Amino acid sequence: VAGLGHILGYVGKMTEEDLKNNPDYRPSYQIGKSGLEIIYEKNLRGLAGLLEVEVDSKGRQQRQLSATNPLPGNNLYLSLDAQLEEKMYEALAAQVQAANSPGGAAVALNPKTGQVLGMVSYPSFDNNIFSSSEVEEKYQELMNDPSKPMFNRAVSGTYPSGSIIKPVIAAAGLQDGVITENTTINAPGEIKVGNWTYPDWKVHGLTDVRKAIAESVNIFFYAVAGGWDKIKGLGVEKLDGYLVKFGFGAKTGLDLPGEAAGLVPDPAWKEKNKKEIWYLGDTYHLGIGQGDFLVTPLQMAQAISAIANNGELLKPRFVTKITDKDGRLVQEYQKEVVRNNFIDPQNLQIVREGMRLAVTAGSAKRLSDLPAAAAAKTGTAQFGDQGKTHAWMASFAPYNDPQIVIVALVEQGGEGYATAGPVV
């Protein structure tokens, strides 16, 4: 199955460091270096056999004293769906190539359990080369490749989220009471605050929260975040608080190495790192997933799962159970709730209705002809000062009983619906 290199990882020769950390290992051993191989090294290892013999002064064997048979390691059972993984890899590769993008990622979670159904980072690598004879030169090739095939963009890549954060911001606004499902504003094409102009992508007119999600109305989310017109706004502290509750700014705890925490910026961070005070405009940018806010595709999938499953933030995981060589259960992993009850179910229902509306009449219409009813949010995230954008889409299905959440990202892919949409 293509694209499994980042997940399974590989084994390699012991280094000084490995020997120091594993005093019971021998220099001749192979050891997990990345992926599940390194996280579950002790489970997969087994025990080496031992033969004790008596030799004469010339080193010739005289007799056997004792023998211990080797024991195979344990088996890992993964939640991955091989056909889905294959499909995700194909779809992502096609869109990355079509957009002439440096790379992308896609994550599929089961929102009921947190189990990872599929995860792809493109470009990828074939982990079989690590057991080939040309491992040294192949490894150097991979390390020197400017497209960074060894880098797992799904868990280690951090990006501005753009508009796919808006369902989270809507949930925060509803929960805090700065908006209700009936709050409406007449959204113009831009708003001016002092000398600054904050644009939208078109004039949306009369807008409530469902329409704001479906049509990705910037002005509405500026208002929810920082206040405008009759919406008083959350303010940066409350806004940050909700982003943290949804799992941003912290590692998810997935059973893979190299996870990035992303960034939920606050006034203290800005003062320290940019030597500037926090402006209202920073709060506005945060409300639409721009500015210094950074997320991983995995974090985004975790947050959208909490919206899909009615309010449980779940720890994502690949391994469902571990058995010994004879198939006896060693450990079974239950669903792990990081936090719950931080958004009321009726508020999450309103957000889900907005995401459904995005598919039936809004920015994610391309998902409307699927055999299962889907809900979604598109995102086009600006980065740097060249006017380039990352393309995002977050989605879950079936709408009334969500069983899969998919988040897709195409780096420098342009518009979310156009480039990440087909992947989803």
CSV table of C-alpha atoms in Angstrom, one decimal:
chain,number,residue,atom,x,y,z
A,1,VAL,CA,0.0,0.0,0.0
A,2,ALA,CA,1.5,3.4,-1.1
A,3,GLY,CA,2.1,6.0,1.5
A,4,LEU,CA,2.6,3.8,4.6
A,5,GLY,CA,6.3,4.7,5.0
A,6,HIS,CA,5.5,7.6,7.4
A,7,ILE,CA,3.2,5.4,9.5
A,8,LEU,CA,5.0,2.1,9.8
A,9,GLY,CA,8.5,3.7,9.9
A,10,TYR,CA,11.6,1.5,9.6
A,11,VAL,CA,14.4,-0.2,11.6
A,12,GLY,CA,18.1,0.5,11.4
A,13,LYS,CA,21.5,-0.2,13.0
A,14,MET,CA,22.0,0.7,16.6
A,15,THR,CA,23.8,4.0,17.3
A,16,GLU,CA,25.7,5.0,20.4
A,17,GLU,CA,22.6,6.8,21.6
A,18,ASP,CA,20.4,3.7,21.1
A,19,LEU,CA,22.9,1.6,23.0
A,20,LYS,CA,22.9,4.0,25.9
A,21,ASN,CA,19.1,4.1,26.0
A,22,ASN,CA,18.8,0.3,25.7
A,23,PRO,CA,21.5,-1.3,27.8
A,24,ASP,CA,20.0,-4.7,27.3
A,25,TYR,CA,20.4,-4.5,23.5
A,26,ARG,CA,23.4,-5.7,21.6
A,27,PRO,CA,25.4,-3.6,19.0
A,28,SER,CA,24.4,-6.0,16.3
A,29,TYR,CA,20.6,-5.5,16.8
A,30,GLN,CA,18.3,-3.5,14.5
A,31,ILE,CA,16.1,-1.0,16.3
A,32,GLY,CA,13.0,1.1,15.4
A,33,LYS,CA,14.0,4.5,14.0
A,34,SER,CA,10.7,6.1,13.0
A,35,GLY,CA,6.9,5.6,12.8
A,36,LEU,CA,5.2,2.8,14.7
A,37,GLU,CA,8.5,0.9,14.7
A,38,ILE,CA,10.0,3.3,17.2
A,39,ILE,CA,6.9,3.9,19.3
A,40,TYR,CA,6.2,0.2,19.8
A,41,GLU,CA,9.8,-1.0,19.6
A,42,LYS,CA,9.6,-2.9,23.0
A,43,ASN,CA,6.4,-4.6,21.9
A,44,LEU,CA,7.7,-5.7,18.5
A,45,ARG,CA,11.1,-6.7,19.7
A,46,GLY,CA,10.7,-10.2,21.1
A,47,LEU,CA,13.7,-12.0,22.8
A,48,ALA,CA,16.9,-13.0,21.2
A,49,GLY,CA,17.9,-16.7,21.5
A,50,LEU,CA,21.0,-17.6,23.5
A,51,LEU,CA,23.5,-20.5,23.0
A,52,GLU,CA,26.1,-21.1,25.7
A,53,VAL,CA,29.0,-23.3,24.8
A,54,GLU,CA,32.3,-24.4,26.3
A,55,VAL,CA,35.4,-24.0,24.1
A,56,ASP,CA,39.0,-25.1,24.4
A,57,SER,CA,42.0,-22.8,24.4
A,58,LYS,CA,41.9,-22.7,20.5
A,59,GLY,CA,38.2,-21.6,20.6
A,60,ARG,CA,36.9,-25.0,19.4
A,61,GLN,CA,33.5,-25.9,20.7
A,62,GLN,CA,33.7,-28.7,23.3
A,63,ARG,CA,30.1,-29.0,24.5
A,64,GLN,CA,26.9,-27.1,24.7
A,65,LEU,CA,26.0,-25.8,28.1
A,66,SER,CA,22.5,-24.3,27.6
A,67,ALA,CA,20.2,-23.0,24.8
A,68,THR,CA,17.4,-20.5,25.0
A,69,ASN,CA,15.1,-20.3,22.0
A,70,PRO,CA,14.3,-16.9,20.5
A,71,LEU,CA,10.8,-15.5,21.0
A,72,PRO,CA,9.0,-13.5,18.3
A,73,GLY,CA,7.7,-10.1,19.3
A,74,ASN,CA,4.0,-9.1,19.7
A,75,ASN,CA,1.6,-8.2,16.9
A,76,LEU,CA,0.1,-4.8,16.4
A,77,TYR,CA,-3.4,-4.4,15.1
A,78,LEU,CA,-4.0,-1.1,13.3
A,79,SER,CA,-7.2,0.8,12.7
A,80,LEU,CA,-6.0,1.7,9.2
A,81,ASP,CA,-8.2,0.8,6.3
A,82,ALA,CA,-5.8,-0.3,3.5
A,83,GLN,CA,-8.2,0.4,0.6
A,84,LEU,CA,-8.9,3.9,2.0
A,85,GLU,CA,-5.2,4.5,2.5
A,86,GLU,CA,-4.5,3.6,-1.1
A,87,LYS,CA,-7.4,5.8,-2.3
A,88,MET,CA,-6.3,8.8,-0.2
A,89,TYR,CA,-2.7,8.5,-1.5
A,90,GLU,CA,-3.9,8.4,-5.1
A,91,ALA,CA,-6.3,11.3,-4.7
A,92,LEU,CA,-3.8,13.5,-2.8
A,93,ALA,CA,-0.9,12.7,-5.2
A,94,ALA,CA,-3.1,13.6,-8.2
A,95,GLN,CA,-4.1,17.0,-6.7
A,96,VAL,CA,-0.6,17.9,-5.5
A,97,GLN,CA,0.8,17.2,-9.0
A,98,ALA,CA,-2.1,19.0,-10.8
A,99,ALA,CA,-1.6,22.1,-8.6
A,100,ASN,CA,2.2,21.9,-9.0
A,101,SER,CA,2.3,22.0,-5.2
A,102,PRO,CA,5.3,21.1,-3.0
A,103,GLY,CA,3.2,18.6,-1.1
A,104,GLY,CA,0.1,17.9,0.9
A,105,ALA,CA,-1.5,15.7,3.6
A,106,ALA,CA,-4.8,14.0,4.3
A,107,VAL,CA,-6.1,12.5,7.6
A,108,ALA,CA,-9.2,10.3,8.1
A,109,LEU,CA,-10.4,9.6,11.6
A,110,ASN,CA,-13.3,7.7,13.1
A,111,PRO,CA,-15.0,10.4,15.1
A,112,LYS,CA,-16.7,7.9,17.4
A,113,THR,CA,-13.4,6.4,18.6
A,114,GLY,CA,-10.5,8.6,17.5
A,115,GLN,CA,-9.0,5.7,15.5
A,116,VAL,CA,-7.0,6.7,12.5
A,117,LEU,CA,-8.6,5.2,9.4
A,118,GLY,CA,-6.1,6.7,6.9
A,119,MET,CA,-3.2,9.1,6.9
A,120,VAL,CA,-1.1,10.3,4.0
A,121,SER,CA,1.7,12.7,3.6
A,122,TYR,CA,2.8,13.4,0.0
A,123,PRO,CA,5.5,13.0,-1.3
A,124,SER,CA,6.1,9.8,0.6
A,125,PHE,CA,8.9,7.2,0.7
A,126,ASP,CA,9.2,3.4,0.4
A,127,ASN,CA,10.3,2.1,3.8
A,128,ASN,CA,11.5,-1.1,2.2
A,129,ILE,CA,14.7,0.7,1.1
A,130,PHE,CA,15.9,0.6,4.7
A,131,SER,CA,16.3,-3.2,4.4
A,132,SER,CA,18.0,-3.1,1.1
A,133,SER,CA,21.8,-3.2,0.4
A,134,GLU,CA,21.9,0.4,-0.9
A,135,VAL,CA,20.4,1.8,2.2
A,136,GLU,CA,23.1,4.4,2.8
A,137,GLU,CA,22.9,6.1,-0.6
A,138,LYS,CA,19.1,5.8,-0.8
A,139,TYR,CA,18.8,7.4,2.6
A,140,GLN,CA,21.1,10.3,1.6
A,141,GLU,CA,18.9,10.8,-1.5
A,142,LEU,CA,15.8,11.0,0.6
A,143,MET,CA,17.4,13.4,3.1
A,144,ASN,CA,18.7,15.7,0.3
A,145,ASP,CA,15.4,15.7,-1.7
A,146,PRO,CA,14.1,19.3,-1.6
A,147,SER,CA,10.5,18.0,-1.5
A,148,LYS,CA,11.1,16.5,1.9
A,149,PRO,CA,9.6,13.0,1.4
A,150,MET,CA,10.6,11.9,4.9
A,151,PHE,CA,8.7,14.7,6.5
A,152,ASN,CA,5.3,13.7,7.7
A,153,ARG,CA,3.2,16.7,6.9
A,154,ALA,CA,0.1,15.3,8.5
A,155,VAL,CA,1.5,15.4,12.0
A,156,SER,CA,4.7,17.5,11.8
A,157,GLY,CA,3.6,20.2,9.3
A,158,THR,CA,2.1,23.4,10.7
A,159,TYR,CA,0.0,25.7,8.6
A,160,PRO,CA,-2.4,28.6,8.9
A,161,SER,CA,-5.9,27.0,9.0
A,162,GLY,CA,-7.7,29.6,6.9
A,163,SER,CA,-11.5,29.2,7.0
A,164,ILE,CA,-11.8,25.6,8.1
A,165,ILE,CA,-11.4,26.9,11.6
A,166,LYS,CA,-14.7,28.8,11.3
A,167,PRO,CA,-16.9,26.0,12.6
A,168,VAL,CA,-14.8,26.0,15.8
A,169,ILE,CA,-15.1,29.8,16.0
A,170,ALA,CA,-18.9,29.5,15.5
A,171,ALA,CA,-19.1,26.9,18.3
A,172,ALA,CA,-17.2,29.2,20.6
A,173,GLY,CA,-19.4,32.2,19.8
A,174,LEU,CA,-22.6,30.2,20.4
A,175,GLN,CA,-21.3,28.6,23.6
A,176,ASP,CA,-20.2,32.0,25.0
A,177,GLY,CA,-23.4,33.7,24.1
A,178,VAL,CA,-21.9,36.4,21.9
A,179,ILE,CA,-24.2,35.1,19.1
A,180,THR,CA,-27.3,32.9,19.0
A,181,GLU,CA,-28.5,30.9,16.1
A,182,ASN,CA,-30.8,33.8,15.2
A,183,THR,CA,-28.2,36.6,15.4
A,184,THR,CA,-27.9,38.3,12.0
A,185,ILE,CA,-25.7,41.0,10.6
A,186,ASN,CA,-25.8,42.7,7.2
A,187,ALA,CA,-22.4,41.7,5.9
A,188,PRO,CA,-20.7,44.3,3.6
A,189,GLY,CA,-17.7,43.5,1.3
A,190,GLU,CA,-15.3,44.9,3.9
A,191,ILE,CA,-15.2,46.7,7.2
A,192,LYS,CA,-13.0,49.6,8.3
A,193,VAL,CA,-11.6,50.0,11.8
A,194,GLY,CA,-9.4,53.2,12.1
A,195,ASN,CA,-7.0,53.1,9.2
A,196,TRP,CA,-7.4,49.4,8.6
A,197,THR,CA,-9.6,47.6,6.2
A,198,TYR,CA,-10.7,44.0,6.7
A,199,PRO,CA,-12.0,42.4,3.5
A,200,ASP,CA,-14.4,39.7,2.7
A,201,TRP,CA,-14.5,37.8,-0.6
A,202,LYS,CA,-17.9,39.3,-1.6
A,203,VAL,CA,-20.8,41.2,-0.2
A,204,HIS,CA,-22.9,38.5,1.6
A,205,GLY,CA,-25.8,40.6,2.9
A,206,LEU,CA,-28.0,39.4,5.7
A,207,THR,CA,-26.1,36.6,7.4
A,208,ASP,CA,-26.7,34.3,10.4
A,209,VAL,CA,-24.3,31.7,11.8
A,210,ARG,CA,-25.4,28.8,9.5
A,211,LYS,CA,-25.0,30.9,6.3
A,212,ALA,CA,-21.7,32.3,7.7
A,213,ILE,CA,-20.3,28.8,7.8
A,214,ALA,CA,-21.8,27.7,4.5
A,215,GLU,CA,-20.6,30.7,2.6
A,216,SER,CA,-17.5,31.4,4.6
A,217,VAL,CA,-18.5,34.9,5.5
A,218,ASN,CA,-15.3,36.6,6.9
A,219,ILE,CA,-17.2,39.7,8.4
A,220,PHE,CA,-19.4,37.5,10.5
A,221,PHE,CA,-16.3,35.7,12.0
A,222,TYR,CA,-14.4,39.0,12.5
A,223,ALA,CA,-17.4,40.1,14.6
A,224,VAL,CA,-17.6,36.8,16.6
A,225,ALA,CA,-13.9,37.0,17.3
A,226,GLY,CA,-13.3,40.7,17.9
A,227,GLY,CA,-16.7,42.4,17.8
A,228,TRP,CA,-18.4,44.5,15.2
A,229,ASP,CA,-21.8,46.1,14.7
A,230,LYS,CA,-24.2,44.5,17.2
A,231,ILE,CA,-22.0,41.5,18.0
A,232,LYS,CA,-19.7,42.3,21.0
A,233,GLY,CA,-17.1,39.6,20.2
A,234,LEU,CA,-15.2,37.0,22.3
A,235,GLY,CA,-12.0,38.9,22.6
A,236,VAL,CA,-8.6,37.2,22.3
A,237,GLU,CA,-8.5,35.6,25.7
A,238,LYS,CA,-11.8,33.8,25.4
A,239,LEU,CA,-11.1,33.0,21.7
A,240,ASP,CA,-7.7,31.4,22.6
A,241,GLY,CA,-9.4,29.5,25.5
A,242,TYR,CA,-11.8,27.8,23.1
A,243,LEU,CA,-9.1,27.1,20.5
A,244,VAL,CA,-7.1,25.3,23.3
A,245,LYS,CA,-10.3,23.4,24.4
A,246,PHE,CA,-10.6,22.1,20.8
A,247,GLY,CA,-7.0,20.8,21.0
A,248,PHE,CA,-5.0,23.5,19.2
A,249,GLY,CA,-1.6,24.6,20.5
A,250,ALA,CA,-0.9,21.1,22.0
A,251,LYS,CA,0.1,17.7,20.6
A,252,THR,CA,-2.8,15.3,20.2
A,253,GLY,CA,-0.8,12.4,21.7
A,254,LEU,CA,-1.0,10.2,18.6
A,255,ASP,CA,1.1,7.1,18.7
A,256,LEU,CA,3.6,8.4,16.1
A,257,PRO,CA,6.8,10.4,16.8
A,258,GLY,CA,7.5,13.9,15.6
A,259,GLU,CA,4.2,15.5,16.3
A,260,ALA,CA,4.1,19.4,16.2
A,261,ALA,CA,2.0,21.4,18.7
A,262,GLY,CA,1.1,24.2,16.3
A,263,LEU,CA,0.5,27.7,17.7
A,264,VAL,CA,-2.3,29.6,19.4
A,265,PRO,CA,-1.0,33.1,19.5
A,266,ASP,CA,-1.8,35.5,22.4
A,267,PRO,CA,-0.7,39.0,23.3
A,268,ALA,CA,2.2,37.8,25.5
A,269,TRP,CA,3.5,35.6,22.7
A,270,LYS,CA,3.3,38.5,20.2
A,271,GLU,CA,5.1,40.9,22.5
A,272,LYS,CA,7.9,38.4,23.1
A,273,ASN,CA,8.3,37.2,19.5
A,274,LYS,CA,7.4,40.2,17.4
A,275,LYS,CA,8.0,43.1,19.9
A,276,GLU,CA,4.6,44.4,19.1
A,277,ILE,CA,1.3,44.8,21.1
A,278,TRP,CA,-1.8,42.8,20.2
A,279,TYR,CA,-4.2,44.7,18.0
A,280,LEU,CA,-7.9,44.2,17.3
A,281,GLY,CA,-6.8,43.2,13.8
A,282,ASP,CA,-4.9,40.3,15.2
A,283,THR,CA,-8.1,39.0,16.9
A,284,TYR,CA,-9.9,39.5,13.6
A,285,HIS,CA,-7.3,37.5,11.7
A,286,LEU,CA,-7.4,34.7,14.3
A,287,GLY,CA,-11.2,34.5,13.8
A,288,ILE,CA,-10.7,33.5,10.2
A,289,GLY,CA,-7.7,31.2,10.8
A,290,GLN,CA,-5.1,33.7,9.6
A,291,GLY,CA,-2.2,35.6,11.2
A,292,ASP,CA,0.1,33.6,13.4
A,293,PHE,CA,-2.3,30.8,14.2
A,294,LEU,CA,-0.8,27.4,13.1
A,295,VAL,CA,-2.3,23.9,13.0
A,296,THR,CA,-1.4,20.4,11.9
A,297,PRO,CA,-3.8,18.5,9.6
A,298,LEU,CA,-4.2,15.9,12.4
A,299,GLN,CA,-5.2,18.6,14.9
A,300,MET,CA,-7.7,19.9,12.5
A,301,ALA,CA,-9.2,16.4,12.0
A,302,GLN,CA,-9.3,16.0,15.8
A,303,ALA,CA,-11.2,19.3,16.3
A,304,ILE,CA,-13.7,18.6,13.4
A,305,SER,CA,-14.3,15.1,15.0
A,306,ALA,CA,-15.4,16.8,18.2
A,307,ILE,CA,-17.9,18.8,16.2
A,308,ALA,CA,-19.1,15.6,14.4
A,309,ASN,CA,-19.4,13.4,17.5
A,310,ASN,CA,-21.3,16.0,19.6
A,311,GLY,CA,-18.5,17.3,21.7
A,312,GLU,CA,-15.9,14.7,22.6
A,313,LEU,CA,-12.3,15.6,21.9
A,314,LEU,CA,-10.7,12.2,21.4
A,315,LYS,CA,-7.0,11.1,21.4
A,316,PRO,CA,-6.2,9.8,17.9
A,317,ARG,CA,-4.5,6.4,17.7
A,318,PHE,CA,-3.4,3.8,15.1
A,319,VAL,CA,-3.0,0.7,17.3
A,320,THR,CA,-6.3,-0.9,18.4
A,321,LYS,CA,-4.8,-3.9,20.2
A,322,ILE,CA,-1.6,-5.9,20.8
A,323,THR,CA,-1.4,-9.7,20.9
A,324,ASP,CA,1.4,-12.1,21.6
A,325,LYS,CA,2.8,-14.7,19.0
A,326,ASP,CA,-0.1,-17.1,19.8
A,327,GLY,CA,-2.8,-14.5,19.3
A,328,ARG,CA,-3.4,-13.9,23.1
A,329,LEU,CA,-4.5,-10.4,24.0
A,330,VAL,CA,-1.7,-8.4,25.6
A,331,GLN,CA,-3.4,-5.0,25.5
A,332,GLU,CA,-6.5,-3.5,24.0
A,333,TYR,CA,-6.9,0.3,23.6
A,334,GLN,CA,-10.2,1.9,24.5
A,335,LYS,CA,-11.4,5.2,23.2
A,336,GLU,CA,-9.6,8.0,25.1
A,337,VAL,CA,-11.5,11.2,25.9
A,338,VAL,CA,-9.2,14.2,26.2
A,339,ARG,CA,-12.1,16.5,27.2
A,340,ASN,CA,-15.8,16.8,26.8
A,341,ASN,CA,-18.8,19.0,27.7
A,342,PHE,CA,-17.1,22.1,26.6
A,343,ILE,CA,-19.7,22.9,23.9
A,344,ASP,CA,-23.4,22.2,24.4
A,345,PRO,CA,-24.9,19.6,22.0
A,346,GLN,CA,-27.5,22.1,20.7
A,347,ASN,CA,-24.7,24.5,19.7
A,348,LEU,CA,-22.8,21.8,17.9
A,349,GLN,CA,-26.0,20.9,16.1
A,350,ILE,CA,-26.2,24.4,14.7
A,351,VAL,CA,-22.6,24.3,13.6
A,352,ARG,CA,-23.2,20.9,11.9
A,353,GLU,CA,-26.2,22.4,10.1
A,354,GLY,CA,-24.0,25.2,8.8
A,355,MET,CA,-21.5,22.6,7.5
A,356,ARG,CA,-24.3,20.6,5.9
A,357,LEU,CA,-25.5,23.9,4.2
A,358,ALA,CA,-22.0,24.4,2.8
A,359,VAL,CA,-22.5,21.1,0.9
A,360,THR,CA,-26.1,21.6,-0.2
A,361,ALA,CA,-25.8,25.3,-1.1
A,362,GLY,CA,-22.4,26.8,-0.2
A,363,SER,CA,-18.7,26.5,-0.8
A,364,ALA,CA,-18.5,22.7,-0.7
A,365,LYS,CA,-21.2,21.9,-3.3
A,366,ARG,CA,-18.9,19.4,-5.1
A,367,LEU,CA,-19.6,16.9,-2.3
A,368,SER,CA,-23.4,17.1,-2.8
A,369,ASP,CA,-23.6,14.2,-5.2
A,370,LEU,CA,-22.0,11.6,-2.9
A,371,PRO,CA,-24.1,8.5,-2.0
A,372,ALA,CA,-23.9,9.6,1.7
A,373,ALA,CA,-24.9,13.0,2.9
A,374,ALA,CA,-21.7,14.9,3.9
A,375,ALA,CA,-21.0,18.1,5.8
A,376,ALA,CA,-17.9,20.2,5.1
A,377,LYS,CA,-16.0,23.5,5.3
A,378,THR,CA,-13.5,24.8,2.7
A,379,GLY,CA,-10.5,26.9,3.5
A,380,THR,CA,-8.0,29.0,1.5
A,381,ALA,CA,-5.2,30.0,3.8
A,382,GLN,CA,-2.8,32.8,3.0
A,383,PHE,CA,0.8,32.5,4.0
A,384,GLY,CA,3.9,34.6,3.3
A,385,ASP,CA,3.6,37.9,1.4
A,386,GLN,CA,3.5,36.6,-2.1
A,387,GLY,CA,-0.3,36.2,-2.1
A,388,LYS,CA,0.0,32.4,-2.2
A,389,THR,CA,-2.6,30.2,-0.4
A,390,HIS,CA,-2.8,26.7,1.0
A,391,ALA,CA,-6.0,24.8,0.0
A,392,TRP,CA,-7.9,23.0,2.7
A,393,MET,CA,-11.1,21.1,3.1
A,394,ALA,CA,-12.6,19.4,6.3
A,395,SER,CA,-15.6,17.1,6.0
A,396,PHE,CA,-17.6,14.4,7.8
A,397,ALA,CA,-20.1,11.8,6.7
A,398,PRO,CA,-22.8,10.5,6.9
A,399,TYR,CA,-24.3,13.7,8.2
A,400,ASN,CA,-26.8,12.1,10.6
A,401,ASP,CA,-24.4,9.5,12.0
A,402,PRO,CA,-20.8,10.6,11.3
A,403,GLN,CA,-18.4,7.6,10.8
A,404,ILE,CA,-15.5,9.3,9.0
A,405,VAL,CA,-13.9,12.7,9.2
A,406,ILE,CA,-11.5,13.7,6.5
A,407,VAL,CA,-9.2,16.7,6.3
A,408,ALA,CA,-7.2,17.4,3.2
A,409,LEU,CA,-4.5,20.0,2.6
A,410,VAL,CA,-2.6,20.9,-0.6
A,411,GLU,CA,0.3,23.2,0.1
A,412,GLN,CA,0.2,26.3,-2.1
A,413,GLY,CA,-2.8,24.7,-3.8
A,414,GLY,CA,-4.9,27.9,-4.3
A,415,GLU,CA,-8.6,27.6,-3.5
A,416,GLY,CA,-9.8,25.0,-1.0
A,417,TYR,CA,-12.9,23.9,-2.9
A,418,ALA,CA,-11.0,23.6,-6.2
A,419,THR,CA,-7.9,21.7,-5.0
A,420,ALA,CA,-8.5,20.0,-1.6
A,421,GLY,CA,-12.2,19.4,-2.5
A,422,PRO,CA,-11.5,16.6,-5.0
A,423,VAL,CA,-9.3,14.8,-2.5
A,424,VAL,CA,-12.1,14.7,0.0
